[in-house]
Amino acid sequence: MYINFPYQIGTYGRTSTTDRSGHIQNLIRQVLFTAPGERVNRPDFGSGLNQLVFEPNSVELTATVQFLVKGALQQWLSEVIEVEEVRIEAFSSTLRIFIVFIEIESGTRDEVTFERSF
């Protein structure tokens, strides 16, 4: 069992936990939505995704996000997952990120989707 992120109080007032798959999704979420400079002891941790909040929605933005996401995941989670594919859909003020990856320990292929409204 792994501690759930963000931290939550679960059943019977104890720390909420998750399984391995949920833990990996939590790790991906942390990398994507942490801004570089936000963590004191790891100032370069994160993807910088939130810094694109005021950028106009365009093909260039989609390509930039795809590059940022894949690079950050490879840098910070390369021992845990192998990123197969990153797809980005952008419409109005919403960005949808599809990530297909293989969990290195088990060899399991999985997909996760995140949405961020700006």
CSV table of C-alpha atoms in Angstrom, one decimal:
chain,number,residue,atom,x,y,z
A,1,MET,CA,0.0,0.0,0.0
A,2,TYR,CA,1.1,3.5,-0.8
A,3,ILE,CA,0.1,6.9,0.8
A,4,ASN,CA,-2.5,8.6,-1.4
A,5,PHE,CA,-1.7,12.0,-3.0
A,6,PRO,CA,-2.8,14.6,-2.2
A,7,TYR,CA,-2.8,13.6,1.4
A,8,GLN,CA,-6.2,12.6,2.7
A,9,ILE,CA,-7.8,11.1,5.8
A,10,GLY,CA,-9.3,7.8,4.9
A,11,THR,CA,-11.5,5.2,6.6
A,12,TYR,CA,-11.4,5.2,10.4
A,13,GLY,CA,-9.5,8.5,10.5
A,14,ARG,CA,-6.3,6.9,9.1
A,15,THR,CA,-4.1,8.1,6.3
A,16,SER,CA,-5.7,7.2,2.9
A,17,THR,CA,-3.8,4.7,0.9
A,18,THR,CA,-3.8,3.5,-2.7
A,19,ASP,CA,-2.5,0.5,-4.8
A,20,ARG,CA,0.6,0.5,-7.0
A,21,SER,CA,-1.4,1.7,-10.1
A,22,GLY,CA,-2.9,4.6,-8.1
A,23,HIS,CA,0.5,5.5,-6.7
A,24,ILE,CA,2.0,5.7,-10.2
A,25,GLN,CA,-0.8,7.9,-11.4
A,26,ASN,CA,-0.2,10.1,-8.3
A,27,LEU,CA,3.5,10.4,-9.2
A,28,ILE,CA,2.6,11.4,-12.8
A,29,ARG,CA,0.2,14.0,-11.4
A,30,GLN,CA,2.9,15.4,-9.1
A,31,VAL,CA,5.4,15.8,-12.0
A,32,LEU,CA,2.9,17.4,-14.3
A,33,PHE,CA,1.4,19.9,-11.9
A,34,THR,CA,4.4,20.9,-9.9
A,35,ALA,CA,6.1,24.1,-11.1
A,36,PRO,CA,9.9,24.1,-11.3
A,37,GLY,CA,11.1,26.1,-8.3
A,38,GLU,CA,8.1,25.0,-6.1
A,39,ARG,CA,10.1,22.4,-4.2
A,40,VAL,CA,12.9,23.7,-2.0
A,41,ASN,CA,15.3,20.7,-2.2
A,42,ARG,CA,14.5,19.9,-5.8
A,43,PRO,CA,14.2,23.3,-7.6
A,44,ASP,CA,14.1,21.8,-11.1
A,45,PHE,CA,11.4,19.2,-10.3
A,46,GLY,CA,8.2,19.5,-12.3
A,47,SER,CA,7.1,20.1,-15.8
A,48,GLY,CA,6.2,23.8,-16.1
A,49,LEU,CA,2.8,23.0,-17.4
A,50,ASN,CA,1.0,25.6,-15.2
A,51,GLN,CA,3.3,28.3,-16.6
A,52,LEU,CA,1.5,28.0,-19.9
A,53,VAL,CA,-1.8,29.3,-18.4
A,54,PHE,CA,-1.9,32.5,-20.4
A,55,GLU,CA,-0.7,31.2,-23.7
A,56,PRO,CA,-3.1,31.3,-26.6
A,57,ASN,CA,-4.6,27.9,-27.6
A,58,SER,CA,-2.7,26.8,-30.7
A,59,VAL,CA,-0.9,24.0,-32.5
A,60,GLU,CA,2.3,25.4,-31.1
A,61,LEU,CA,1.0,25.2,-27.6
A,62,THR,CA,-0.1,21.6,-28.1
A,63,ALA,CA,3.4,20.7,-29.4
A,64,THR,CA,5.1,22.5,-26.5
A,65,VAL,CA,2.9,20.8,-23.9
A,66,GLN,CA,3.6,17.4,-25.5
A,67,PHE,CA,7.3,18.0,-25.4
A,68,LEU,CA,7.2,19.3,-21.8
A,69,VAL,CA,5.2,16.4,-20.5
A,70,LYS,CA,7.2,13.7,-22.1
A,71,GLY,CA,10.5,15.2,-21.2
A,72,ALA,CA,9.5,15.8,-17.5
A,73,LEU,CA,8.1,12.2,-17.2
A,74,GLN,CA,11.3,10.7,-18.7
A,75,GLN,CA,13.5,12.8,-16.5
A,76,TRP,CA,11.7,12.2,-13.2
A,77,LEU,CA,10.0,8.8,-13.5
A,78,SER,CA,12.3,6.9,-15.9
A,79,GLU,CA,12.9,4.3,-13.2
A,80,VAL,CA,9.2,3.7,-12.7
A,81,ILE,CA,7.6,4.0,-16.1
A,82,GLU,CA,8.5,4.0,-19.8
A,83,VAL,CA,6.4,6.7,-21.7
A,84,GLU,CA,5.1,5.3,-24.9
A,85,GLU,CA,2.8,8.1,-26.0
A,86,VAL,CA,1.7,11.6,-25.0
A,87,ARG,CA,-1.3,13.1,-26.8
A,88,ILE,CA,-2.7,16.5,-26.1
A,89,GLU,CA,-6.1,17.9,-26.9
A,90,ALA,CA,-6.7,21.6,-26.4
A,91,PHE,CA,-10.1,23.3,-26.7
A,92,SER,CA,-11.3,26.7,-25.4
A,93,SER,CA,-9.8,26.9,-21.9
A,94,THR,CA,-9.3,23.1,-21.3
A,95,LEU,CA,-6.2,21.0,-21.9
A,96,ARG,CA,-6.6,17.2,-21.9
A,97,ILE,CA,-3.4,15.1,-21.6
A,98,PHE,CA,-3.4,11.4,-22.5
A,99,ILE,CA,-0.4,9.4,-21.4
A,100,VAL,CA,0.3,5.8,-22.4
A,101,PHE,CA,3.0,4.2,-20.4
A,102,ILE,CA,4.5,0.8,-19.3
A,103,GLU,CA,5.1,0.2,-15.7
A,104,ILE,CA,8.7,-1.0,-15.6
A,105,GLU,CA,8.4,-3.3,-12.6
A,106,SER,CA,5.4,-5.3,-13.8
A,107,GLY,CA,5.6,-4.7,-17.6
A,108,THR,CA,1.9,-3.6,-17.4
A,109,ARG,CA,0.7,-1.1,-20.1
A,110,ASP,CA,-1.6,1.6,-18.8
A,111,GLU,CA,-3.1,4.9,-19.8
A,112,VAL,CA,-4.0,7.9,-17.7
A,113,THR,CA,-5.8,11.1,-18.6
A,114,PHE,CA,-5.6,14.5,-17.0
A,115,GLU,CA,-7.6,17.6,-17.6
A,116,ARG,CA,-6.6,21.1,-16.7
A,117,SER,CA,-8.8,24.2,-17.2
A,118,PHE,CA,-7.0,27.5,-17.5
